[in-house]
Coordinates of C-alpha atoms in Angstrom, one line a residue:
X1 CA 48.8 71.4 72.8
X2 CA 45.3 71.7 71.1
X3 CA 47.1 73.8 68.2
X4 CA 49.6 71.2 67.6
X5 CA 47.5 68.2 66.9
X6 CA 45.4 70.6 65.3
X7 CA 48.3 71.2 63.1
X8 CA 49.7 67.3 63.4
X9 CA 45.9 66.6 62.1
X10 CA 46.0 68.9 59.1
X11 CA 49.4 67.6 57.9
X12 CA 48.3 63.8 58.1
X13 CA 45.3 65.0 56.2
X14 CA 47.7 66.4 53.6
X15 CA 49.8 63.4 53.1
X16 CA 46.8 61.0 53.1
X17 CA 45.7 63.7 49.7
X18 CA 49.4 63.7 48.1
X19 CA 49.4 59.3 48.8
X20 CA 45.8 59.6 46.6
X21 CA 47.2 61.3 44.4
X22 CA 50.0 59.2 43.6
X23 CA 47.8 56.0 43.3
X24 CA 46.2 58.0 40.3
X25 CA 49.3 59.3 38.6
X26 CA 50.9 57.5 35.8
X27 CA 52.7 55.0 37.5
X28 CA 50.0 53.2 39.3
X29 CA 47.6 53.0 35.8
X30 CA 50.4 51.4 34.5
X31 CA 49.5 47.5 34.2
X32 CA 52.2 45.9 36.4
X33 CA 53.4 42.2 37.4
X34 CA 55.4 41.7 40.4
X35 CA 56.9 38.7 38.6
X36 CA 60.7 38.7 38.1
X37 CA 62.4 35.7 36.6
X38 CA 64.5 34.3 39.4
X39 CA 68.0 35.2 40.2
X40 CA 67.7 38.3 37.8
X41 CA 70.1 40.4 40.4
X42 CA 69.6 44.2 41.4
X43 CA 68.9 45.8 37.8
X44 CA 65.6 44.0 37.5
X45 CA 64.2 45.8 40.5
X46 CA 63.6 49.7 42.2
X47 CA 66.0 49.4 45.5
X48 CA 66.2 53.2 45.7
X49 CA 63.8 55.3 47.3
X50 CA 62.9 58.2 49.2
X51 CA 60.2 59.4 51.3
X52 CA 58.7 62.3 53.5
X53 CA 56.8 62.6 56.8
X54 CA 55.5 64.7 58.8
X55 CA 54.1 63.8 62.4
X56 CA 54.3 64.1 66.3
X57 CA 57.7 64.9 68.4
X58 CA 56.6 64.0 72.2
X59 CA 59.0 63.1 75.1
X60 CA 56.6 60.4 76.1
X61 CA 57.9 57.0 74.7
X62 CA 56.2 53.4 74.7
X63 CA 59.2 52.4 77.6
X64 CA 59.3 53.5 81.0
X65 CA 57.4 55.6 83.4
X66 CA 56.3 59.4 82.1
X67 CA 56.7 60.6 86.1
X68 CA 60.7 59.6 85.9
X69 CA 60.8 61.9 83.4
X70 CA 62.3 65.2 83.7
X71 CA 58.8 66.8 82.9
X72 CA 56.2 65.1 83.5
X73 CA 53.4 66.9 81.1
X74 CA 54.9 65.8 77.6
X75 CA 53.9 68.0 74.9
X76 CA 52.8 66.7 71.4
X77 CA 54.7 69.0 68.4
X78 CA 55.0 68.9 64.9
X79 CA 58.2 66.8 63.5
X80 CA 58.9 66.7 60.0
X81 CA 61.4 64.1 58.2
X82 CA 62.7 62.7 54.5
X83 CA 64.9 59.9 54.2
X84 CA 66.6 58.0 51.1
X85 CA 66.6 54.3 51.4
X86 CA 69.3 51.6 49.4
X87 CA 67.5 48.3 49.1
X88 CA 70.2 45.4 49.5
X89 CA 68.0 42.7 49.9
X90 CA 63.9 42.1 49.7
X91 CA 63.7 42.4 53.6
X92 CA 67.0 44.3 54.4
X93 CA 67.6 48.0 53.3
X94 CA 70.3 50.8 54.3
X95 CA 68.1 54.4 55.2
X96 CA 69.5 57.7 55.7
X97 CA 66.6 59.5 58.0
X98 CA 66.5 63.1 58.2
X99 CA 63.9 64.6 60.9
X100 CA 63.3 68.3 63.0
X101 CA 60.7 69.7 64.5
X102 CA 60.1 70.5 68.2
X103 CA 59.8 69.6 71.6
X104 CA 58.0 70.4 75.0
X105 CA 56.5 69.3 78.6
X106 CA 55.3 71.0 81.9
X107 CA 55.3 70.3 85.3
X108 CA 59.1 69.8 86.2
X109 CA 59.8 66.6 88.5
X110 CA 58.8 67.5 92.0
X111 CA 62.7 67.1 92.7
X112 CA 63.6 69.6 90.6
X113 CA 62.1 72.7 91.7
X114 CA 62.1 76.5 90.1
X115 CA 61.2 75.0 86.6
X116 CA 57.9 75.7 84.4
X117 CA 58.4 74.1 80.9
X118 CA 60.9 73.9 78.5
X119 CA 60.8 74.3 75.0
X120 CA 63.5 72.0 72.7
X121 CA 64.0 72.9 69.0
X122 CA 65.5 69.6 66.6
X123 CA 67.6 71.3 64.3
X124 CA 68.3 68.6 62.7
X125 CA 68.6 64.8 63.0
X126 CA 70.1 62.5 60.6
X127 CA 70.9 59.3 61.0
X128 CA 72.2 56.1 59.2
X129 CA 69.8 52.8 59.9
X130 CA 69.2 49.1 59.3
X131 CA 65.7 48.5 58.2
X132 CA 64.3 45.2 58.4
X133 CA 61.2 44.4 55.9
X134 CA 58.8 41.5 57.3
X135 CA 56.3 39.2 55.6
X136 CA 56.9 40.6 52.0
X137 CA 58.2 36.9 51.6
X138 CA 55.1 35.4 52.1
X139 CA 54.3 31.2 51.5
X140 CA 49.9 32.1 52.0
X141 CA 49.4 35.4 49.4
X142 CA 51.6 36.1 45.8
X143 CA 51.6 39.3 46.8
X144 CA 51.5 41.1 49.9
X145 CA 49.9 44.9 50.5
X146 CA 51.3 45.8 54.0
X147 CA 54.8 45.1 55.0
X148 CA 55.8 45.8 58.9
X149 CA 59.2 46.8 59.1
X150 CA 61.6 48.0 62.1
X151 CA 64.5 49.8 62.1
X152 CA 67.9 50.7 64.4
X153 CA 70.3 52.5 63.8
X154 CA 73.0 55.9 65.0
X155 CA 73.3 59.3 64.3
X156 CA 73.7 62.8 65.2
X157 CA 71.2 65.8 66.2
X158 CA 71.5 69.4 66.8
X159 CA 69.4 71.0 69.3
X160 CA 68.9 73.8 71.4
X161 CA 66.7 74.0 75.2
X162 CA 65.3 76.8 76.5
X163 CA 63.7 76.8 79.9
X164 CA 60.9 78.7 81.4
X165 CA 61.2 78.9 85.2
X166 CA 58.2 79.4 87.4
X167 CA 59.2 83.7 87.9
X168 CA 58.5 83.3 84.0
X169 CA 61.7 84.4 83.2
X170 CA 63.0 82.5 80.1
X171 CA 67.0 81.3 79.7
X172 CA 68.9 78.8 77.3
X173 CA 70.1 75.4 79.0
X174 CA 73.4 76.1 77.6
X175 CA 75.0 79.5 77.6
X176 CA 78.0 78.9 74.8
X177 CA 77.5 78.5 71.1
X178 CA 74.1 80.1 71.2
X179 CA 72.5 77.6 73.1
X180 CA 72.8 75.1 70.6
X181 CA 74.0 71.4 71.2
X182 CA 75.4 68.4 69.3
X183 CA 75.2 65.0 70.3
X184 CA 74.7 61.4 69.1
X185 CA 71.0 59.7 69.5
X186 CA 70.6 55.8 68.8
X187 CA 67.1 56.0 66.9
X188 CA 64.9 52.6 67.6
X189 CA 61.7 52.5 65.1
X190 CA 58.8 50.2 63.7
X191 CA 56.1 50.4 61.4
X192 CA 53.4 49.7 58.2
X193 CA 54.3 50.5 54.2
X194 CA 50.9 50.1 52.9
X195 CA 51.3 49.4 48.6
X196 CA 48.7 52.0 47.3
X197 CA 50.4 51.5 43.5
X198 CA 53.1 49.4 42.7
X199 CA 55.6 52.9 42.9
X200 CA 54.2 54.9 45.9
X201 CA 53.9 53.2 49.8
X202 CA 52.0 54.8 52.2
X203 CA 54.7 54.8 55.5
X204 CA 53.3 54.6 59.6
X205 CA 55.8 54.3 61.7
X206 CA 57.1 55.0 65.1
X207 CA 60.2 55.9 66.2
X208 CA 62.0 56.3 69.9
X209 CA 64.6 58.3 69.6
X210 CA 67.7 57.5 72.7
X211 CA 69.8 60.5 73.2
X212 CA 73.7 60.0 74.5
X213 CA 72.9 62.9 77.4
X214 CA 70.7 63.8 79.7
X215 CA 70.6 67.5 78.1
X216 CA 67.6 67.4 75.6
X217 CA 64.8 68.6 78.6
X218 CA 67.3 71.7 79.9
X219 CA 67.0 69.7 83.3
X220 CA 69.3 67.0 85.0
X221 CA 67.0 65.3 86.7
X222 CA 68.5 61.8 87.6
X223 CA 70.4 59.3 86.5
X224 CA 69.0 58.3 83.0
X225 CA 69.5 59.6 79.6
X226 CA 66.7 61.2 77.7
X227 CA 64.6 60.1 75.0
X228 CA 61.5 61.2 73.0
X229 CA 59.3 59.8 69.9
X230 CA 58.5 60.3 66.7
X231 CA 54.8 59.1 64.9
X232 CA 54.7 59.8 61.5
X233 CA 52.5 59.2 59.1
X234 CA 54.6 59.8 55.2
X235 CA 54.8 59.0 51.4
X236 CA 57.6 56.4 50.2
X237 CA 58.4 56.8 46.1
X238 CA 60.2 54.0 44.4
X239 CA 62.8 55.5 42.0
X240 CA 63.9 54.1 38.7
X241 CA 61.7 52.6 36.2
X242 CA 58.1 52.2 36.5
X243 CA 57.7 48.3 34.6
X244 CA 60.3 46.9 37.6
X245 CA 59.1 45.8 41.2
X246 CA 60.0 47.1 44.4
X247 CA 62.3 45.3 46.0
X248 CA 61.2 46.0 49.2
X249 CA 57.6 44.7 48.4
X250 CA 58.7 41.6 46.1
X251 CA 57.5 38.2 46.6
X252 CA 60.5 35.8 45.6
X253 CA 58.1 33.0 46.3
X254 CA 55.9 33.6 44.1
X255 CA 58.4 34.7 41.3
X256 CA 59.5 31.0 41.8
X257 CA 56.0 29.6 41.7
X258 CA 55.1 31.8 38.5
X259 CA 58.7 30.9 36.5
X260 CA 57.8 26.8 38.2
X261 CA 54.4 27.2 36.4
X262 CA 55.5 29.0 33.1
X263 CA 58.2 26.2 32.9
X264 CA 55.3 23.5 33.5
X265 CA 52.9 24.9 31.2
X266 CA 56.2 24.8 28.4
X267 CA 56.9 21.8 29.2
X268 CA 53.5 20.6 29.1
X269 CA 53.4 22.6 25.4
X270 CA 55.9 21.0 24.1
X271 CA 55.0 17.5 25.2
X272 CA 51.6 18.1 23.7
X273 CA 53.2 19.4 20.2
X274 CA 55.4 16.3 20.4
X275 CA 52.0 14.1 21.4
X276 CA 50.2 15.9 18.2
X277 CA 53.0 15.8 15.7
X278 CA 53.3 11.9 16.4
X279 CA 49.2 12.0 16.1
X280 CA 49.8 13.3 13.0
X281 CA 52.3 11.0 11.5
X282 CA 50.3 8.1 12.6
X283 CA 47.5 9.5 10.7
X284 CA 49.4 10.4 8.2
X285 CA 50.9 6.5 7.8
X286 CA 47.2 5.2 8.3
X287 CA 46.0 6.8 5.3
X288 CA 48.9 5.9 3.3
X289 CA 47.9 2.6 4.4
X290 CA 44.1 3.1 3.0
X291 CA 45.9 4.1 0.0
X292 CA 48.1 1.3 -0.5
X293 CA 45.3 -1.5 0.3
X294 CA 42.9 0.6 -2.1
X295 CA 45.4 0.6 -5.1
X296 CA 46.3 -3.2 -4.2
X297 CA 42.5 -3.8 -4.4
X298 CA 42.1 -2.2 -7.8
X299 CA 45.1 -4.5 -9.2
X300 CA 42.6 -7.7 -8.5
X301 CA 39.3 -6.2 -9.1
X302 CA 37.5 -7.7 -11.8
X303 CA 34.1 -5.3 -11.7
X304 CA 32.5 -6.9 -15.5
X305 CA 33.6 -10.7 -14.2
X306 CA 35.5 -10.6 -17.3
X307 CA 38.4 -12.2 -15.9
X308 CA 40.5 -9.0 -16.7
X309 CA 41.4 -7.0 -13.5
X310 CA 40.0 -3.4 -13.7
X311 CA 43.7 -1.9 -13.6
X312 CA 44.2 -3.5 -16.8
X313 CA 40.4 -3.6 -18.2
X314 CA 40.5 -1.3 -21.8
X315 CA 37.0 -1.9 -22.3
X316 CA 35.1 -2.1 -18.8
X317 CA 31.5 -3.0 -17.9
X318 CA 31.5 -5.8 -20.4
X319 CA 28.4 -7.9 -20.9
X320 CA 28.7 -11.2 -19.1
X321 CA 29.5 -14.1 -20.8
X322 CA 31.2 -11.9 -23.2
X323 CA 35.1 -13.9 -24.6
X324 CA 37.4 -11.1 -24.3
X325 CA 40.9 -10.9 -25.1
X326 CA 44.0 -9.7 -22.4
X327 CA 43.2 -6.2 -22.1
X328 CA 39.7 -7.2 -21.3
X329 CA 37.7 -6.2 -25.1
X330 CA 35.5 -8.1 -26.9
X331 CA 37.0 -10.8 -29.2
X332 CA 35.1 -10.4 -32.8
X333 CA 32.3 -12.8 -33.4
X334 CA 32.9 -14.9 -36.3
X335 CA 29.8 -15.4 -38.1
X336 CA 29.4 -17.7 -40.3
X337 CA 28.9 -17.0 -44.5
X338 CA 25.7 -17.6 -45.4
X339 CA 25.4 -17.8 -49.4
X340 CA 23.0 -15.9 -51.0
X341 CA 22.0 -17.6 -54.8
X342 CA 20.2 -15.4 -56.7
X343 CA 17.9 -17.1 -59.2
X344 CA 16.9 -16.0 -62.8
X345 CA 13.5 -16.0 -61.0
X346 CA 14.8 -13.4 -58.5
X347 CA 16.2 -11.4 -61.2
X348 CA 12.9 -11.5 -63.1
X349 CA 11.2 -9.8 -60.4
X350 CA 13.4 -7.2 -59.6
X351 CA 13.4 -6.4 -63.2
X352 CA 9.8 -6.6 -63.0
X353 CA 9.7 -4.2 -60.2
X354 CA 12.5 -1.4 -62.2
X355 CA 10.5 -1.4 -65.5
X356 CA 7.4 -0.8 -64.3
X357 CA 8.7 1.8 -61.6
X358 CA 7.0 5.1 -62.5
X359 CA 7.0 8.8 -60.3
X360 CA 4.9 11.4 -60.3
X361 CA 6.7 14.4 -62.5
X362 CA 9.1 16.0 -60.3
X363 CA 7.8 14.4 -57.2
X364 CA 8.6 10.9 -55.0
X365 CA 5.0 9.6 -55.3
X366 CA 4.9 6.2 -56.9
X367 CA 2.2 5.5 -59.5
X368 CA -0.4 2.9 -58.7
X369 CA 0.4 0.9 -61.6
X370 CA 3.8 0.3 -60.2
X371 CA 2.6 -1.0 -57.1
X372 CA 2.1 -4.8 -57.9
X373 CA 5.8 -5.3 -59.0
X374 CA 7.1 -4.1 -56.2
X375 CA 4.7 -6.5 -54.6
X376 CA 6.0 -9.1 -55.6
X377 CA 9.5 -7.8 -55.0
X378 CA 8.4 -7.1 -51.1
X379 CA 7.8 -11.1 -51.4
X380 CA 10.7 -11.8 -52.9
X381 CA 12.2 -10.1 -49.8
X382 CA 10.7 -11.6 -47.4
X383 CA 10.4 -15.2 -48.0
X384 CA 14.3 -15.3 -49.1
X385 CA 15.8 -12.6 -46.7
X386 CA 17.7 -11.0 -49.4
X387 CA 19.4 -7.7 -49.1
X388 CA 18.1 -5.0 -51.2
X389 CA 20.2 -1.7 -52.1
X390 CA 18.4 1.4 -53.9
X391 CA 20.1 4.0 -55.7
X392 CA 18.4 7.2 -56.9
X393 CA 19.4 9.1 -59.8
X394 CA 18.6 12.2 -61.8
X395 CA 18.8 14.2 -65.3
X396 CA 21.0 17.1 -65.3
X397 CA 18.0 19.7 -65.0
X398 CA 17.7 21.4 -62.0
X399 CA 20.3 22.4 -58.7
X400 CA 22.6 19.3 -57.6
X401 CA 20.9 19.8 -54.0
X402 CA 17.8 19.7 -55.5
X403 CA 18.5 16.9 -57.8
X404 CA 20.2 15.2 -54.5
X405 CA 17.0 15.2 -52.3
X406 CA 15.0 14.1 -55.1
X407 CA 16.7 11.5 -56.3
X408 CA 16.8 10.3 -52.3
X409 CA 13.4 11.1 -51.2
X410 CA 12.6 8.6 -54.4
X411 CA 15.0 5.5 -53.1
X412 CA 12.9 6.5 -49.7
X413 CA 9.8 6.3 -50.9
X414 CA 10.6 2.5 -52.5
X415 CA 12.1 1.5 -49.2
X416 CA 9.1 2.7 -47.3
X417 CA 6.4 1.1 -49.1
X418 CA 8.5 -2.1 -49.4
X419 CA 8.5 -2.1 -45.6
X420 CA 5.0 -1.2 -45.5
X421 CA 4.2 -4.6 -47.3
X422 CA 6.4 -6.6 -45.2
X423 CA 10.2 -6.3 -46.0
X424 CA 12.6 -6.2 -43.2
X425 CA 14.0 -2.4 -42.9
X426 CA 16.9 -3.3 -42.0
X427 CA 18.1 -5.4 -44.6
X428 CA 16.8 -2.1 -46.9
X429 CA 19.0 0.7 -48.0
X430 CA 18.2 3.6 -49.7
X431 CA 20.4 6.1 -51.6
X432 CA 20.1 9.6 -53.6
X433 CA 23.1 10.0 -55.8
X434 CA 21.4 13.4 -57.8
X435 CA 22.8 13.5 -60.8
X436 CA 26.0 11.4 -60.8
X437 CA 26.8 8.5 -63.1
X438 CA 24.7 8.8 -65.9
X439 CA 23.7 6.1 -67.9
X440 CA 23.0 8.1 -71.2
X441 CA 23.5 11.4 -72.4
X442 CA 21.6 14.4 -71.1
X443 CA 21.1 16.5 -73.7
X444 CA 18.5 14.5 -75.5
X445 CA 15.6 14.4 -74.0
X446 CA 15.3 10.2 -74.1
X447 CA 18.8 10.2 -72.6
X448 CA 17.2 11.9 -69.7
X449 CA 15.0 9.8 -69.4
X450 CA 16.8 7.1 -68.7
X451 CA 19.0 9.0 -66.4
X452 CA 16.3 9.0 -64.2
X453 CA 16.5 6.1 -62.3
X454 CA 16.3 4.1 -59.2
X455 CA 19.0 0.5 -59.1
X456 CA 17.8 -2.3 -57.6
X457 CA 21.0 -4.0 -56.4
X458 CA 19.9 -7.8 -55.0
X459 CA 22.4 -9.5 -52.6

């Protein structure tokens, strides 16, 4: 017995290995959700699957008394089983179970004398059940990482009893067909699927295992029919894609919380695009408002006081107290004509002033001689508030620029020292003409001379 949970030990150590193993493989570092929009149907889920396990096959079961057994020393053996599982609903599934393996007790019931042990190969097993899958709808947790289960269901074994009698002689129980025997078993179960990636469960279960005969033991003991259980330990494996749920391990509730909060936060989107677009078109109206009030206030503001709105204002920032006509410029002053009579006097002294008018050769220095008739011109000026143009001139002799800036640094040089004695400067203007409009010939050398000018011109 040591040797077989020895062995029983080293397989559940094997499957615990090949369940890690699984939780690292492709499908469980692929990023998940258990989230399935509602009413999808089947093809949005994995409802096949298959599994293996391996375990203990012991006549002693959870009901009833071990010493109305046949035997009363059950022996624990190794069992071994695969199944293939149809998922119909998310807690109801169809699941073909396959299972063989061994069993064996001691100690015959004291009523049954001239037995030692027996010894009862499983051929096989199969079977067709209803399993049950609880709490994976769950109100508490989105998603849940155990799910008990329990399943019933009917099948068929094949077996074959041997028997050890207490002379240690060694027979089959049944002496046709090479001690082989077919019946029909009803097998009872229950159990844990532990989620260790969302493809791969980790399966505990027990199962008792009700046989339609009495034959299973080699021994006839009583009334009752036999039975014997099954604890496994085995690896489930979703098939079909790896991006869909389990069936078997789906949450509907949450689904339906996830697609109620998706649908919330949409709705609450969309409200909020609505809320911001209105934002917008209020803003959008308040600052063509602004606009509308700032170009109305423009059509009445007057800025200059003019009396000319600024819309219409051609000549802004007018002084105040300025008349101005309709499109707000300056109406022309009318100034009154103020005669000027020029005496014989007057003339006289400008006269005065041109004949004894005398330069420096080929320069604009005045002599001093010439300096008290244009004294007396300066208060001529003055006194009467005449206007007073000079006009330079020039011989032919010599560049026309050169003849131009003499003949104008000359008028200058009149104008400055007329100023200098008095005269308003403004009322002064000076003017080089070079060469231009001769009043005698130029190619004597008195006609030259008197081409060399400046003209007074009194007004």
């Amino acid at each position: 017995m040591k040797s077989n949970l020895k062995k029983a030990s080293l397989l559940f150590t094997g499957i615990l290995m090949g369940g890690k193993l699984f939780a690292q493989s492709t499908d469980t570092s692929h990023v998940s959700t258990d989230y399935v929009k509602p009413f999808s149907g089947d093809n949005a889920f994995r409802t096949w699957s298959i599994g293996v396990s391996g375990g203990v096959l012991t006549p002693y079961t959870i009901f009833g008394s071990n010493r109305k057994q046949d035997f009363t020393s059950p022996n624990a053996e190794l069992g071994y089983g695969a199944y293939i599982k149809k998922q119909i609903l998310p807690s109801f599934g169809i699941q073909a179970d396959f299972f063989a393996g061994k069993l064996s007790a001691d100690h015959p019931n004291p009523n049954s004398p001239g037995f030692k042990s027996y010894d009862t190969k499983i051929q096989y097993a199969a079977s067709l059940s209803a399993n049950y899958t609880l709490a994976n709808i769950n109100w508490h947790y989105k998603k849940t990482a155990i799910q008990p289960y329990f399943t019933v269901g009917v099948g068929t074994m094949g077996y074959k009893p041997v028997l050890t009698y207490t002379d240690g002689s060694v027979s089959n129980f049944k002496t046709d067909n090479n001690g082989s025997i077919s019946e029909l078993y009803l097998p009872v179960g229950a159990g844990l699927k532990f989620n260790v990636s969302p493809g791969v469960n980790i399966d505990l279960g027990y199962q008792v295992n009700f046989v339609y005969s009495d034959n299973v033991d080699g021994n006839n003991y009583g009334s009752t029919n036999d039975r014997f259980s099954y604890a496994h330990i085995g690896l489930e494996f979703a098939l079909g894609h790896r991006s869909k749920p389990q069936l078997a391990t789906h949450n509907p509730v949450s689904s339906m919380r996830h697609e109620y909060m998706w649908e919330n936060e949409q709705t609450k989107n969309q409200l909020q695009s609505q809320i911001d677009a209105e934002k917008a078109k209020n803003e959008q109206l308040r600052n063509d408002l602004n606009a509308t009030n700032a170009n109305l206030a423009k059509l009445t503001q007057d800025s200059d006081g003019d009396g000319v709105p600024d819309a219409f204002d051609k000549c802004p920032n007018t002084p105040a107290g300025t008349k101005v006509d309709g499109s707000g410029c300056a109406l022309p002053v009318v100034k009154s004509e103020t005669k000027v009579y020029v005496t014989e006097e007057d003339k006289r002294v400008v006269n005065e002033a041109v004949r004894n008018l005398e330069f420096d050769f080929n320069k604009a220095t005045i002599r001093e001689h010439s300096f008290a008739s244009l004294d007396q011109l300066a208060e001529l000026l003055k006194n009467k508030g005449f206007n007073l143009k000079l006009a330079g001139y020039t011989d032919n002799v010599g560049s026309v620029a050169y003849n131009l800036r003499l003949s104008h640094d000359r008028a200058e040089a009149i104008k400055t020292y007329l100023v200098s004695k008095g005269a308003d400067a403004g009322k002064i203007q000076a003017e080089g003409h070079g060469k231009a409009n001769p009043i005698a010939t130029n190619k004597t050398a008195a006609g030259r001379q008197q081409n060399r000018r400046v003209e007074f011109s009194l007004y």
